[in-house]
Structures are given as structure tokens and as C-alpha cells.
């Protein structure tokens, strides 16, 4: 285990013990499960499940727009690690510490951050269950992110935790970076891209560039094979194709959905084409909305993603429950951090209006998305939207003409401001 | 783990103040002003209430409304080519550009937290004589002529704009900017960087 993940673990453990002691009234060092109402509701209350890009933003913006509303944010992790820019940790261009933040600044806004896991949503009684206990809400904002559909990957059952996805930034990112550093001469790195839709459409291709750049620079005899379940590069296609030409060590294979993984033989078998032997595997599994959204009955008939009202982000299936970020479907927007942030603000505004008996304003999200294709150059796509007959429609999409250092510099400005917007 | 920059702390200070203001209904806070909700999307890049914390994204807070409106119109029309801004400018025009620019114009400006190099600032001050003719000795510009206030803007943004003017990529063919571009084209890129640092350092 790396230094960072060890430190995080220790921090989480120490704090977890402290929390149990405070909440449960510990006798003999053994915390009793907390039952009943965990915090009696005295006024209007919004509960937010998930402290990522969408949830943290929503929690903050409810407080900013109406400080008389109590906001409780449920997030099991004690730190926020930015997925955007985490691919750069794999190439050593960026450190994970730079991408890691605490939640203290949200607390300064009056958000009550509880590092606990919501275990069930009970819309009929307007309660969120946390194990044996519960919290009541007037409006609930669910920002659960994605979960992995491991059942769709044959050969890893029971050993999911040993397969690195590194698709939720944190210890897995650091671990994948260290495995790349330990790659033997002439080694093969294998990355798999799941069928769309998944979190961060350009993310796998940015990652491919970062790993290929790292190998080209540090491991000249090694190569990267990318098995993409999709028929072509999903996002910024022409720009990534141009970038891939700089990496002769990158073997990109579209239409290569994986059929089976053989962890003993260190091989991945695609449905079409030759099996690939690997030294380091980065398997990005198929995805769906976070489990709490499925449990809460918010997902569609496939139990995958959540339909929402495009103006309020309220679920058509559960009154008073709103869903934002990667878990949503039906909007013509990518599953990106920027969209989660934008929809977090729109949803917060709608919730504040609804709790004050007012009509929510008609607002639309925007998306600015950068991808680094080397250690210094980036590309970008930008999408702007409007609302037409109650639905989000795209006004325009623009791409940068080519990879450039100036675009990478803009991405640094973007992250500085948006991290502040989410958590600051 | 990362600690927030001094700029971020500045923002918190302002936000704390905003909370106090919001609970007093008689006074408009940063999210109460006209256009505040329509401008929510902008804060991802331009910072809370238009106070960008990044180096290459300009601060909109306190900027002249007419200047901002022209900028958005130019971005939307391709006269200021920018893949990042063109879609958002069209979005602003769709949702109500007057309300949005009025919102940013009414926000108190916080100077950029991005540091400048002291030696570059001194060189820039020495090179700025020609700039003061239009932008004023204090760099605050002239609202009546849509000449922007440069003070406290991030130096990366100012430098990029100078380079765009030099290459005639910003507002090409604009007669009003002809003299400005001739002046900039007479200066080496290093001097443009110094000028950017100097104006960024002014308050």
C-alpha cells in the first residue's frame, strides 16, 4: 500500500472511532449501533447523499441561497479526491495530494457534513436510513455517482477488489501509478474501456495518452493496449486520434468488448480478436447509478440510470427526491464533473425556491471539459445548453482546434475556480 | 492533503460576508442580484460572483457592464475566437445578457490571488508609459470608451490578450483597436509579459 492510502486509512480509522464514540456513547470501547432519529429536525431540512462534484456543490449552494435551511451532507469518505486530473497522477505529472481536499470549507458554510453511508431512501416517510438510524428531510438531493457492474465482467467474481479500475480517484489511482512504475522492461499495460454511457466520456482516452506518454518517456520498450468496447473513440474523437499518433507504443483497438478475464494467466479475452496478455491491468468496468439510487427506486426499468425533471432535477418516480450528476440520464450532457457542478447549482436553486413556495427559475447547465494528451498539452470540448419545452437542449458544442499548451493552462485556471465552486 | 490558497481564503471571507448580507433582506447579496441565477453556470470558471481565482480566466466582478456585453457579443459572433467562450456567450445571449452583465458589474472585485514576479512588475511599469494614454495612469481604463480596468486581473489572462492582439486574432479588422495593435506589435513578447505582470499587480 502506498504512503498516501495508508495515511488516509489511518485518518479515516481514527476519525471513525471518534465519530462512533460521540454518536453512540461507547461502553468498553464497543460502539452500539445508533437507532432512531439521528438528528431531530426542527426547521426545513435538505439532506444531500454524496459529497462529490454534484452533491458538495448542491449542499453549499442551498446554504448560500437560503441559510435558514438546514443542510446535512452524507459522504462516507473524509476527503474529496478530484477525478478530473487524476489521470495525470498515472504519468507522474500531478500528485494525488494536489487533488485531495477536506470538507471543512463546506462546514464553514453551515453544511453539516456527516461521514456516514446512506443505506436506504424511504420517500414515503421522507427519511434517509443510515444503518439502524435515520434522518428526516423535506427535500432530498441524491448525488450517488456511479457504481461498477462487476457482474458483467466474467472471471473476476469474488476478486473485484484486486482489479484496478482507478475510476474513482484515490488509493486505486496511486496503486495503478506505482504498478506502472514497477512495470518490467518490455511489459504490457492493458486498459479496457466500457460501453458508453460511463463516467467521463473522454477520460479513458486521456488516460491512454497519459500512460502512453509515461511509457514512451520512462519505459521505451513497454506498450499499452487499449481494448475499447465502443466502435470508436467516444469523445473528442478527431483530437484524440491526432494525439494517439504521437504514441507508437499505443495499440488502440475499437470494437473490442471484453468477454472474459483470466486473472491467473493474466489475460483478457475480447469478444472479437486475439486474447491479450498483460503485466498491468486497468479494467474500467461498465457502470450504472450509485447503489442508493437503485435501492431508492430512482432508476429506470433497466436499473441503470435515473430520469429527472430537466429544470428541477426532481425524480419523476419519487416526489421530493432530486438526482444530479453522473447518475442521471435523458439529458444531452456528458457525465462530467463540470455538469455535476452545474446541475448541483441548478438543483440547489430549484430546491430553495420550492421550499419557499416559489416557482423554480428555468436554468440550463454548461460543460467545459479538458483532457491532457501529454505532459503539457491539452484539448477541450465545451457545450452550452438552453431549455426548450422543459427539456435541456444543446445550443452549441465547440472543440479546441488542436492540442496546445495554452489549453492546458486554461485547464489549470478552470480547476482552480471549479474546485472552489464545489468545496470552497 | 491540499490546503486552500490565500485566494481561496479571500473567497471564503467574501462568502461569509455574503451570508450576513443575505439574511438581511433589504440588502442584495451575491446571489440576489439581477441575473445572479442566470450567471450561476459561469462560476465554474470565473469564480464565485465573478471573482476568478485562476491565472488565465478573467475576473468579471466589478467590470463595466457595457464592456462585458460587447465581449460576450464578440465571443458569440466569433470576433474573439475562443472555443471555451463562444458556446457560453451564445448561452448568455439566449438567457438575457443584460441581466448577466449587470450582475457581474455590481459585484465587488477581489484582485487575483495569482502572484506576479516583482522584477517583471518593475520592468512592466517602466514599459507602460504608452498604455497610460488610454488605460490611465492608474490602469482603471475609461468606461465611456469601453476601455477596460486592467488592475488586479490575472497576469496570464492579460498576457494572452496582448498576444491575441499582437497576432490580430482578437477582433481582427476592428478600426478602433488598430492603434492598440500597432503599439503591441512593436513590443517583444517578453515586454508583453512584463506589462501583464505590472497591470495585474495594480490595485
Coordinates of C-alpha atoms in Angstrom, one line a residue:
Chain A
X1 CA 0.0 0.0 0.0
X2 CA 1.3 3.5 -0.7
X3 CA 2.0 6.1 1.8
X4 CA -1.0 8.2 0.9
X5 CA -3.5 5.4 1.1
X6 CA -2.0 4.3 4.4
X7 CA -2.3 7.8 5.8
X8 CA -5.8 8.2 4.5
X9 CA -6.7 4.8 6.1
X10 CA -5.3 5.9 9.5
X11 CA -7.0 9.2 9.3
X12 CA -10.3 7.6 8.4
X13 CA -10.0 5.0 11.1
X14 CA -9.1 7.4 13.9
X15 CA -11.9 9.7 12.9
X16 CA -14.3 6.9 12.5
X17 CA -13.7 5.8 16.1
X18 CA -14.1 9.3 17.3
X19 CA -17.5 9.6 15.5
X20 CA -18.7 6.3 16.9
X21 CA -17.7 7.5 20.4
X22 CA -19.5 10.8 20.0
X23 CA -22.7 9.4 18.5
X24 CA -23.1 6.0 20.2
X25 CA -21.9 6.6 23.8
X26 CA -19.2 4.0 23.8
X27 CA -19.0 1.5 26.7
X28 CA -16.0 -0.7 26.9
X29 CA -14.8 0.6 23.5
X30 CA -17.6 -1.1 21.6
X31 CA -19.9 1.4 19.8
X32 CA -23.5 0.4 19.9
X33 CA -25.4 0.9 16.6
X34 CA -27.3 4.2 16.7
X35 CA -31.0 3.8 16.3
X36 CA -33.9 6.1 15.7
X37 CA -33.8 9.8 14.7
X38 CA -30.1 10.7 14.4
X39 CA -30.7 14.5 14.5
X40 CA -34.2 15.8 15.2
X41 CA -35.5 18.1 12.5
X42 CA -36.6 21.5 13.9
X43 CA -36.9 23.5 10.7
X44 CA -36.7 23.0 6.9
X45 CA -34.1 20.5 6.0
X46 CA -32.3 19.3 2.9
X47 CA -30.3 16.1 3.0
X48 CA -27.7 15.5 0.3
X49 CA -26.4 12.0 -0.3
X50 CA -22.9 12.1 -1.8
X51 CA -20.2 14.7 -1.4
X52 CA -18.7 14.6 -4.9
X53 CA -18.8 17.3 -7.6
X54 CA -22.6 17.5 -7.7
X55 CA -23.5 16.8 -4.0
X56 CA -21.0 19.1 -2.4
X57 CA -21.9 21.9 -4.8
X58 CA -25.6 21.4 -4.2
X59 CA -25.2 21.4 -0.4
X60 CA -23.1 24.6 -0.5
X61 CA -25.5 26.4 -2.9
X62 CA -28.6 25.6 -0.8
X63 CA -26.9 27.3 2.2
X64 CA -25.7 30.2 0.1
X65 CA -29.2 30.9 -1.2
X66 CA -31.1 30.3 2.0
X67 CA -29.1 30.0 5.2
X68 CA -32.4 29.3 7.1
X69 CA -32.5 25.8 5.5
X70 CA -30.6 23.1 7.4
X71 CA -28.3 21.1 5.1
X72 CA -26.9 17.7 6.0
X73 CA -24.4 16.1 3.6
X74 CA -23.8 12.4 3.9
X75 CA -20.4 11.3 2.5
X76 CA -18.6 8.3 3.8
X77 CA -15.1 9.5 2.6
X78 CA -13.4 12.0 4.7
X79 CA -11.6 13.6 1.8
X80 CA -12.6 14.6 -1.7
X81 CA -10.3 13.4 -4.4
X82 CA -10.8 15.1 -7.8
X83 CA -11.3 12.6 -10.6
X84 CA -10.5 15.3 -13.1
X85 CA -6.7 15.5 -13.3
X86 CA -6.3 12.1 -11.6
X87 CA -5.1 10.6 -14.9
X88 CA -2.1 12.9 -14.6
X89 CA -1.2 11.1 -11.4
X90 CA -0.6 7.9 -13.5
X91 CA 2.0 9.8 -15.6
X92 CA 3.6 11.4 -12.6
X93 CA 2.7 14.9 -14.0
X94 CA 0.5 15.5 -11.0
X95 CA 0.4 14.4 -7.4
X96 CA -2.7 12.9 -5.7
X97 CA -2.2 15.4 -2.8
X98 CA -2.8 18.3 -5.2
X99 CA -6.2 16.7 -6.0
X100 CA -7.2 16.0 -2.4
X101 CA -9.4 18.3 -0.2
X102 CA -11.2 18.1 3.1
X103 CA -14.8 19.2 3.7
X104 CA -14.0 21.9 6.2
X105 CA -14.9 24.8 4.0
X106 CA -18.4 23.3 3.4
X107 CA -18.8 23.2 7.2
X108 CA -17.9 26.9 7.3
X109 CA -21.0 27.5 5.0
X110 CA -23.1 25.8 7.7
X111 CA -23.3 22.4 5.9
X112 CA -23.5 19.6 8.4
X113 CA -21.1 17.1 6.9
X114 CA -21.6 13.5 8.3
X115 CA -19.1 10.9 7.2
X116 CA -21.7 8.2 7.1
X117 CA -23.2 6.0 4.4
X118 CA -26.8 6.4 3.5
X119 CA -28.2 2.8 3.4
X120 CA -31.7 3.4 2.2
X121 CA -34.1 6.1 1.0
X122 CA -37.7 6.0 2.3
X123 CA -39.6 8.5 0.3
X124 CA -43.0 7.7 1.9
X125 CA -41.8 8.9 5.3
X126 CA -39.2 11.3 3.9
X127 CA -36.4 9.6 5.7
X128 CA -32.9 8.5 4.8
X129 CA -31.7 5.5 6.6
X130 CA -28.2 5.3 8.0
X131 CA -28.0 1.7 9.3
X132 CA -30.3 1.5 12.3
X133 CA -30.8 5.2 12.4
X134 CA -32.5 7.7 10.1
X135 CA -32.6 11.4 9.2
X136 CA -35.8 13.2 8.1
X137 CA -35.8 15.6 5.2
X138 CA -38.1 18.0 3.4
X139 CA -36.2 17.6 0.1
X140 CA -33.6 15.0 -0.7
X141 CA -30.8 15.5 -3.2
X142 CA -29.2 12.3 -4.4
X143 CA -25.7 12.6 -5.9
X144 CA -24.5 9.0 -5.8
X145 CA -22.1 9.0 -8.7
X146 CA -21.6 5.6 -10.4
X147 CA -21.2 2.0 -9.2
X148 CA -19.5 -0.7 -11.2
X149 CA -21.4 -3.6 -12.8
X150 CA -18.8 -6.3 -12.0
X151 CA -21.4 -8.9 -12.8
X152 CA -20.9 -8.0 -16.4
X153 CA -17.2 -8.9 -16.3
X154 CA -16.7 -12.6 -16.4
X155 CA -13.7 -14.0 -14.4
X156 CA -13.4 -11.5 -11.6
X157 CA -16.2 -12.7 -9.3
X158 CA -15.1 -12.5 -5.7
X159 CA -11.9 -10.8 -6.6
X160 CA -13.2 -7.4 -7.7
X161 CA -11.1 -5.6 -5.2
X162 CA -7.9 -6.9 -6.7
X163 CA -8.7 -5.5 -10.2
X164 CA -7.7 -1.9 -10.5
X165 CA -10.3 0.4 -12.1
X166 CA -8.9 3.7 -10.8
X167 CA -12.1 5.2 -12.0
X168 CA -12.8 6.8 -8.6
X169 CA -9.8 8.8 -7.8
X170 CA -7.9 7.8 -4.6
X171 CA -5.9 4.9 -3.4
X172 CA -6.6 2.9 -6.6
X173 CA -5.1 5.8 -8.7
X174 CA -1.9 5.8 -6.5
X175 CA -1.7 2.0 -6.7
X176 CA -2.1 2.0 -10.5
X177 CA 0.7 4.6 -10.8
X178 CA 3.0 2.5 -8.6
X179 CA 2.3 -0.6 -10.7
X180 CA 3.2 1.4 -13.9
X181 CA 6.4 2.4 -12.2
X182 CA 7.2 -1.2 -11.4
X183 CA 6.4 -2.4 -14.9
X184 CA 9.2 -4.7 -16.2
X185 CA 11.1 -3.7 -19.4
X186 CA 9.1 -4.7 -22.4
X187 CA 6.0 -5.1 -20.3
X188 CA 2.4 -4.7 -21.5
X189 CA -0.2 -2.5 -19.9
X190 CA -3.8 -3.3 -20.7
X191 CA -6.6 -0.9 -20.3
X192 CA -10.3 -1.7 -21.1
X193 CA -12.9 0.9 -21.9
X194 CA -16.6 0.0 -21.0
X195 CA -19.5 0.6 -23.4
X196 CA -21.0 4.1 -23.1
X197 CA -22.6 5.6 -21.1
X198 CA -20.0 5.7 -18.4
X199 CA -18.5 8.4 -16.1
X200 CA -16.3 10.9 -18.0
X201 CA -16.6 10.0 -21.8
X202 CA -13.1 11.3 -22.7
X203 CA -11.5 10.0 -19.5
X204 CA -10.2 6.7 -20.9
X205 CA -8.6 8.3 -23.9
X206 CA -6.9 10.9 -21.7
X207 CA -5.7 8.1 -19.6
X208 CA -4.4 6.3 -22.6
X209 CA -2.4 9.4 -23.6
X210 CA -1.0 9.8 -20.1
X211 CA 0.0 6.1 -19.7
X212 CA 1.5 6.1 -23.3
X213 CA 3.4 9.3 -22.6
X214 CA 4.7 7.8 -19.4
X215 CA 5.8 4.6 -21.1
X216 CA 7.3 6.4 -24.0
X217 CA 9.3 8.6 -21.6
X218 CA 10.3 6.1 -18.9
X219 CA 9.7 2.6 -20.3
X220 CA 10.6 2.8 -24.0
X221 CA 10.2 -0.9 -24.7
X222 CA 6.8 -1.2 -23.0
X223 CA 3.5 -0.8 -24.7
X224 CA -0.1 0.0 -23.9
X225 CA -3.0 -2.0 -25.4
X226 CA -6.5 -0.4 -25.1
X227 CA -9.5 -2.6 -25.7
X228 CA -12.4 -0.3 -26.3
X229 CA -15.9 -1.8 -26.2
X230 CA -17.1 1.1 -28.3
X231 CA -16.9 1.3 -32.1
X232 CA -14.8 4.4 -31.9
X233 CA -13.3 7.0 -29.5
X234 CA -16.4 8.2 -27.6
X235 CA -15.4 11.9 -27.2
X236 CA -13.2 14.5 -28.9
X237 CA -12.6 11.8 -31.4
X238 CA -10.5 13.6 -34.1
X239 CA -8.4 15.3 -31.4
X240 CA -7.6 12.1 -29.6
X241 CA -6.9 10.3 -32.9
X242 CA -4.3 13.1 -33.6
X243 CA -2.9 12.7 -30.1
X244 CA -2.6 8.9 -30.5
X245 CA -0.4 9.3 -33.5
X246 CA 2.3 10.7 -31.1
X247 CA 2.4 7.3 -29.3
X248 CA 3.7 4.4 -31.4
X249 CA 3.6 2.4 -28.2
X250 CA -0.2 2.7 -28.0
X251 CA -2.2 -0.1 -29.6
X252 CA -5.8 1.1 -29.7
X253 CA -8.4 -1.5 -30.6
X254 CA -12.0 -0.3 -31.0
X255 CA -15.0 -2.7 -31.0
X256 CA -13.2 -4.9 -28.5
X257 CA -15.7 -5.6 -25.8
X258 CA -14.1 -7.9 -23.2
X259 CA -15.7 -11.3 -22.8
X260 CA -13.6 -12.8 -20.0
X261 CA -10.7 -12.0 -17.7
X262 CA -8.3 -14.7 -16.7
X263 CA -6.5 -13.3 -13.6
X264 CA -4.2 -16.4 -13.2
X265 CA -3.0 -16.4 -16.8
X266 CA -3.0 -12.5 -16.8
X267 CA -5.0 -12.5 -19.9
X268 CA -8.1 -10.6 -21.2
X269 CA -10.2 -12.3 -23.9
X270 CA -12.2 -9.9 -26.1
X271 CA -15.4 -11.0 -27.8
X272 CA -13.7 -10.4 -31.2
X273 CA -10.0 -10.6 -31.8
X274 CA -6.9 -12.1 -30.0
X275 CA -6.6 -12.5 -26.3
X276 CA -4.1 -10.1 -24.7
X277 CA -1.6 -11.0 -22.1
X278 CA -0.8 -8.2 -19.7
X279 CA 1.6 -7.2 -16.9
X280 CA -0.5 -4.4 -15.5
X281 CA -4.3 -4.4 -15.9
X282 CA -6.5 -1.4 -15.7
X283 CA -10.1 -2.6 -16.2
X284 CA -12.7 0.1 -16.2
X285 CA -16.0 -1.8 -15.7
X286 CA -19.4 -1.0 -17.1
X287 CA -21.3 1.5 -14.9
X288 CA -24.6 2.5 -13.5
X289 CA -26.0 4.9 -11.0
X290 CA -24.8 4.5 -7.4
X291 CA -26.5 1.7 -5.5
X292 CA -28.5 4.1 -3.2
X293 CA -30.3 5.4 -6.3
X294 CA -31.2 1.8 -7.4
X295 CA -32.4 0.9 -3.8
X296 CA -34.4 4.1 -3.6
X297 CA -36.4 3.2 -6.8
X298 CA -35.0 6.2 -8.7
X299 CA -33.5 4.3 -11.6
X300 CA -35.1 3.4 -14.9
X301 CA -36.5 0.0 -15.8
X302 CA -33.0 -1.3 -16.5
X303 CA -32.0 -0.3 -13.0
X304 CA -29.2 1.6 -14.5
X305 CA -29.6 5.4 -14.6
X306 CA -32.1 8.0 -13.2
X307 CA -34.5 10.1 -15.3
X308 CA -35.1 13.6 -13.9
X309 CA -37.0 16.7 -14.5
X310 CA -34.7 18.9 -16.6
X311 CA -35.4 22.1 -14.6
X312 CA -35.7 20.9 -11.0
X313 CA -33.8 17.6 -11.2
X314 CA -36.7 16.0 -9.2
X315 CA -37.3 12.4 -9.9
X316 CA -40.5 11.6 -11.7
X317 CA -40.6 8.4 -9.6
X318 CA -40.3 9.9 -6.1
X319 CA -41.7 13.3 -5.2
X320 CA -39.3 15.4 -3.1
X321 CA -36.3 13.4 -4.3
X322 CA -33.8 15.1 -6.7
X323 CA -31.0 13.3 -8.6
X324 CA -27.9 15.1 -10.0
X325 CA -24.6 14.3 -11.6
X326 CA -23.4 11.1 -13.2
X327 CA -26.4 9.1 -12.0
X328 CA -28.8 10.9 -14.3
X329 CA -30.0 10.1 -17.8
X330 CA -32.1 11.7 -20.5
X331 CA -30.2 15.0 -20.6
X332 CA -28.0 15.6 -23.7
X333 CA -25.0 16.2 -21.4
X334 CA -21.9 14.2 -20.6
X335 CA -21.3 12.5 -17.2
X336 CA -18.7 15.1 -16.2
X337 CA -17.6 16.9 -13.1
X338 CA -18.5 20.2 -14.7
X339 CA -22.0 19.0 -15.4
X340 CA -22.3 17.6 -11.9
X341 CA -21.3 21.0 -10.5
X342 CA -23.6 22.9 -12.9
X343 CA -26.6 20.6 -12.1
X344 CA -25.8 20.9 -8.4
X345 CA -26.2 24.6 -8.6
X346 CA -29.4 24.4 -10.6
X347 CA -30.9 21.8 -8.4
X348 CA -30.0 23.7 -5.3
X349 CA -31.7 26.8 -6.7
X350 CA -34.8 24.8 -7.5
X351 CA -34.9 23.2 -4.1
X352 CA -34.6 26.6 -2.4
X353 CA -37.4 28.0 -4.5
X354 CA -39.6 25.0 -3.9
X355 CA -39.1 25.1 -0.1
X356 CA -40.0 28.8 -0.2
X357 CA -43.2 28.1 -2.2
X358 CA -41.8 29.8 -5.4
X359 CA -41.6 28.6 -9.0
X360 CA -38.0 27.5 -9.7
X361 CA -36.2 29.5 -12.4
X362 CA -35.5 28.0 -15.8
X363 CA -31.7 27.5 -15.9
X364 CA -29.5 25.3 -18.1
X365 CA -26.1 23.7 -17.4
X366 CA -22.9 24.2 -19.3
X367 CA -19.9 21.9 -19.7
X368 CA -16.2 22.7 -20.1
X369 CA -14.1 19.6 -20.4
X370 CA -10.3 19.4 -20.7
X371 CA -8.1 16.4 -21.5
X372 CA -4.4 16.4 -21.3
X373 CA -2.8 14.5 -24.2
X374 CA 0.8 14.8 -23.0
X375 CA 2.7 16.2 -20.0
X376 CA 1.9 19.8 -21.2
X377 CA -0.7 19.9 -23.9
X378 CA -4.4 19.6 -23.6
X379 CA -7.6 19.6 -25.7
X380 CA -11.1 20.8 -24.8
X381 CA -14.7 20.4 -25.6
X382 CA -17.3 23.0 -24.5
X383 CA -21.1 22.5 -24.5
X384 CA -23.7 25.2 -23.9
X385 CA -27.4 24.4 -23.3
X386 CA -30.8 26.0 -23.1
X387 CA -34.2 24.8 -22.0
X388 CA -36.8 24.1 -24.7
X389 CA -40.3 22.9 -23.7
X390 CA -38.9 21.9 -20.3
X391 CA -36.0 19.9 -21.7
X392 CA -32.3 20.6 -21.9
X393 CA -31.2 21.0 -25.5
X394 CA -27.7 21.9 -26.7
X395 CA -27.1 25.3 -28.1
X396 CA -23.6 24.6 -29.4
X397 CA -20.6 22.4 -29.0
X398 CA -17.1 23.7 -29.7
X399 CA -13.7 21.9 -29.7
X400 CA -10.3 23.4 -29.5
X401 CA -8.7 23.2 -32.9
X402 CA -5.6 21.2 -31.7
X403 CA -3.7 20.2 -28.7
X404 CA -2.0 23.2 -27.1
X405 CA -0.1 24.3 -24.0
X406 CA -2.5 27.3 -23.7
X407 CA -5.4 24.9 -23.4
X408 CA -3.6 23.1 -20.6
X409 CA -3.0 26.4 -18.9
X410 CA -6.7 27.2 -19.2
X411 CA -7.5 23.8 -17.6
X412 CA -5.4 24.8 -14.6
X413 CA -7.4 28.0 -14.3
X414 CA -10.6 26.0 -14.6
X415 CA -9.8 23.6 -11.9
X416 CA -8.7 26.3 -9.5
X417 CA -12.1 28.1 -9.9
X418 CA -14.3 25.0 -10.0
X419 CA -12.7 23.3 -7.0
X420 CA -13.5 26.5 -5.1
X421 CA -17.1 26.4 -6.5
X422 CA -17.6 22.8 -5.4
X423 CA -15.9 22.9 -2.0
X424 CA -14.6 26.4 -1.2
Chain B
X1 CA -3.9 16.8 1.6
X2 CA -4.1 20.1 -0.1
X3 CA -4.7 23.4 1.7
X4 CA -6.6 26.2 0.1
X5 CA -4.7 29.1 -1.3
X6 CA -4.7 32.6 0.1
X7 CA -7.0 33.4 -2.8
X8 CA -9.4 30.7 -1.7
X9 CA -9.4 32.2 1.8
X10 CA -10.2 35.6 0.4
X11 CA -13.2 34.0 -1.3
X12 CA -14.4 32.4 1.9
X13 CA -14.2 35.8 3.6
X14 CA -16.4 37.3 0.9
X15 CA -18.8 34.4 1.1
X16 CA -19.0 34.7 4.9
X17 CA -19.9 38.3 4.4
X18 CA -22.4 37.3 1.8
X19 CA -24.2 35.1 4.2
X20 CA -24.6 38.0 6.6
X21 CA -25.9 40.1 3.8
X22 CA -28.4 37.5 2.6
X23 CA -30.1 37.2 5.9
X24 CA -30.8 40.9 5.9
X25 CA -33.4 41.0 3.1
X26 CA -33.1 44.8 2.5
X27 CA -29.6 44.4 1.0
X28 CA -28.8 42.4 -2.1
X29 CA -26.2 39.6 -1.7
X30 CA -24.1 38.0 -4.4
X31 CA -26.9 35.6 -5.3
X32 CA -29.8 38.0 -5.0
X33 CA -28.8 40.5 -7.8
X34 CA -30.5 40.6 -11.2
X35 CA -29.0 37.9 -13.3
X36 CA -27.4 36.0 -10.4
X37 CA -29.2 32.8 -11.1
X38 CA -28.5 33.0 -14.9
X39 CA -24.8 33.6 -14.0
X40 CA -24.6 30.5 -11.8
X41 CA -23.1 28.5 -14.6
X42 CA -20.3 31.0 -15.0
X43 CA -18.7 30.4 -11.6
X44 CA -17.2 27.1 -12.6
X45 CA -14.5 29.0 -14.5
X46 CA -15.0 32.7 -13.5
X47 CA -15.3 32.0 -9.7
X48 CA -18.0 32.9 -7.2
X49 CA -19.6 36.2 -8.1
X50 CA -17.2 36.6 -11.0
X51 CA -14.0 36.6 -8.9
X52 CA -11.9 34.1 -10.9
X53 CA -9.0 32.5 -9.0
X54 CA -7.2 31.1 -12.0
X55 CA -4.4 32.6 -14.0
X56 CA -5.9 32.6 -17.5
X57 CA -9.6 33.3 -16.8
X58 CA -10.5 37.0 -16.2
X59 CA -12.3 38.5 -13.2
X60 CA -15.7 39.7 -14.2
X61 CA -16.7 41.2 -10.8
X62 CA -16.9 44.9 -11.0
X63 CA -16.3 45.1 -14.7
X64 CA -18.1 47.6 -16.8
X65 CA -21.5 46.2 -18.0
X66 CA -21.2 47.6 -21.5
X67 CA -17.7 46.3 -21.9
X68 CA -18.8 42.8 -20.7
X69 CA -21.8 42.9 -23.1
X70 CA -19.5 43.8 -26.0
X71 CA -17.1 41.0 -25.0
X72 CA -20.0 38.4 -25.0
X73 CA -21.3 39.7 -28.3
X74 CA -17.8 39.4 -29.8
X75 CA -17.3 35.9 -28.4
X76 CA -20.7 34.8 -29.7
X77 CA -20.0 36.3 -33.1
X78 CA -16.6 34.8 -33.5
X79 CA -14.8 38.2 -33.4
X80 CA -13.0 37.0 -30.3
X81 CA -12.3 33.4 -31.3
X82 CA -12.5 31.1 -28.3
X83 CA -13.8 27.6 -28.2
X84 CA -14.3 27.9 -24.5
X85 CA -16.3 31.2 -24.6
X86 CA -18.2 31.0 -27.8
X87 CA -20.9 28.5 -26.6
X88 CA -21.2 30.2 -23.2
X89 CA -21.6 33.6 -24.9
X90 CA -24.4 32.3 -27.0
X91 CA -26.0 30.8 -23.9
X92 CA -25.7 34.2 -22.1
X93 CA -27.3 36.0 -25.1
X94 CA -30.1 33.4 -25.0
X95 CA -30.8 33.7 -21.3
X96 CA -30.5 37.5 -21.1
X97 CA -27.2 39.2 -21.5
X98 CA -28.2 42.5 -19.9
X99 CA -29.1 40.9 -16.6
X100 CA -26.0 38.7 -16.5
X101 CA -23.6 41.6 -17.2
X102 CA -25.4 43.8 -14.7
X103 CA -25.0 41.1 -12.1
X104 CA -21.2 40.9 -12.6
X105 CA -20.8 44.7 -12.8
X106 CA -22.5 45.0 -9.4
X107 CA -20.2 42.5 -7.7
X108 CA -17.2 43.7 -5.6
X109 CA -14.0 42.9 -7.3
X110 CA -11.3 40.9 -5.5
X111 CA -7.9 41.2 -7.1
X112 CA -6.4 38.0 -8.4
X113 CA -4.6 35.8 -5.8
X114 CA -2.1 34.7 -8.5
X115 CA 1.3 36.2 -7.6
X116 CA 3.4 38.2 -10.0
X117 CA 7.2 38.4 -10.3
X118 CA 8.5 41.6 -8.7
X119 CA 11.2 42.2 -11.3
X120 CA 8.7 41.7 -14.1
X121 CA 6.3 44.2 -12.4
X122 CA 9.1 46.8 -12.3
X123 CA 10.0 46.2 -15.9
X124 CA 6.4 46.4 -16.9
X125 CA 5.9 49.7 -15.0
X126 CA 8.8 51.2 -17.0
X127 CA 7.3 49.9 -20.2
X128 CA 3.7 51.1 -19.5
X129 CA 4.0 54.7 -20.5
X130 CA 2.3 54.2 -23.8
X131 CA -0.5 52.3 -22.2
X132 CA -1.5 55.0 -19.8
X133 CA -2.7 57.2 -22.7
X134 CA -5.8 55.1 -22.9
X135 CA -5.9 53.0 -19.7
X136 CA -5.0 55.9 -17.4
X137 CA -2.1 56.3 -15.0
X138 CA -3.9 54.0 -12.6
X139 CA -4.8 51.4 -15.2
X140 CA -8.5 51.8 -14.4
X141 CA -9.5 52.5 -18.1
X142 CA -12.3 54.6 -19.3
X143 CA -15.8 53.3 -19.1
X144 CA -17.2 55.8 -21.5
X145 CA -14.9 54.5 -24.2
X146 CA -15.2 50.8 -23.3
X147 CA -11.6 50.8 -22.2
X148 CA -11.3 48.1 -19.5
X149 CA -9.9 48.3 -16.0
X150 CA -6.8 46.1 -16.1
X151 CA -5.9 46.3 -12.4
X152 CA -5.9 43.1 -10.4
X153 CA -6.7 40.9 -13.4
X154 CA -4.7 37.7 -13.5
X155 CA -1.5 38.2 -15.5
X156 CA -1.9 35.1 -17.5
X157 CA -5.2 36.4 -18.9
X158 CA -3.7 39.9 -19.6
X159 CA -0.7 38.3 -21.3
X160 CA -2.9 36.0 -23.5
X161 CA -5.0 39.0 -24.6
X162 CA -1.9 41.0 -25.5
X163 CA -0.6 38.1 -27.6
X164 CA -4.0 37.8 -29.3
X165 CA -4.0 41.5 -30.2
X166 CA -0.4 41.2 -31.4
X167 CA -1.4 38.3 -33.7
X168 CA -4.6 40.1 -34.7
X169 CA -6.6 37.2 -33.5
X170 CA -8.8 39.3 -31.2
X171 CA -11.3 41.5 -33.0
X172 CA -9.5 41.3 -36.4
X173 CA -10.2 44.4 -38.6
X174 CA -11.6 46.4 -35.7
X175 CA -10.7 50.0 -36.6
X176 CA -10.9 51.2 -33.0
X177 CA -8.2 48.7 -32.0
X178 CA -5.8 49.5 -34.8
X179 CA -3.5 51.9 -32.9
X180 CA -3.5 49.5 -29.9
X181 CA -2.4 46.6 -32.1
X182 CA 0.3 48.6 -33.8
X183 CA 1.7 49.5 -30.4
X184 CA 1.6 45.9 -29.2
X185 CA 3.1 44.7 -32.4
X186 CA 6.1 47.0 -31.7
X187 CA 6.8 45.2 -28.4
X188 CA 8.6 41.9 -27.9
X189 CA 6.7 39.1 -26.2
X190 CA 8.8 39.4 -23.1
X191 CA 7.7 43.0 -22.6
X192 CA 4.1 42.0 -23.0
X193 CA 4.6 39.5 -20.2
X194 CA 6.1 42.3 -18.1
X195 CA 3.1 44.6 -18.8
X196 CA 0.7 41.9 -17.9
X197 CA 2.5 41.4 -14.6
X198 CA 2.5 45.1 -13.9
X199 CA -1.2 45.7 -14.5
X200 CA -2.0 42.5 -12.6
X201 CA -0.1 43.9 -9.6
X202 CA -2.0 47.2 -9.6
X203 CA -4.9 47.7 -7.1

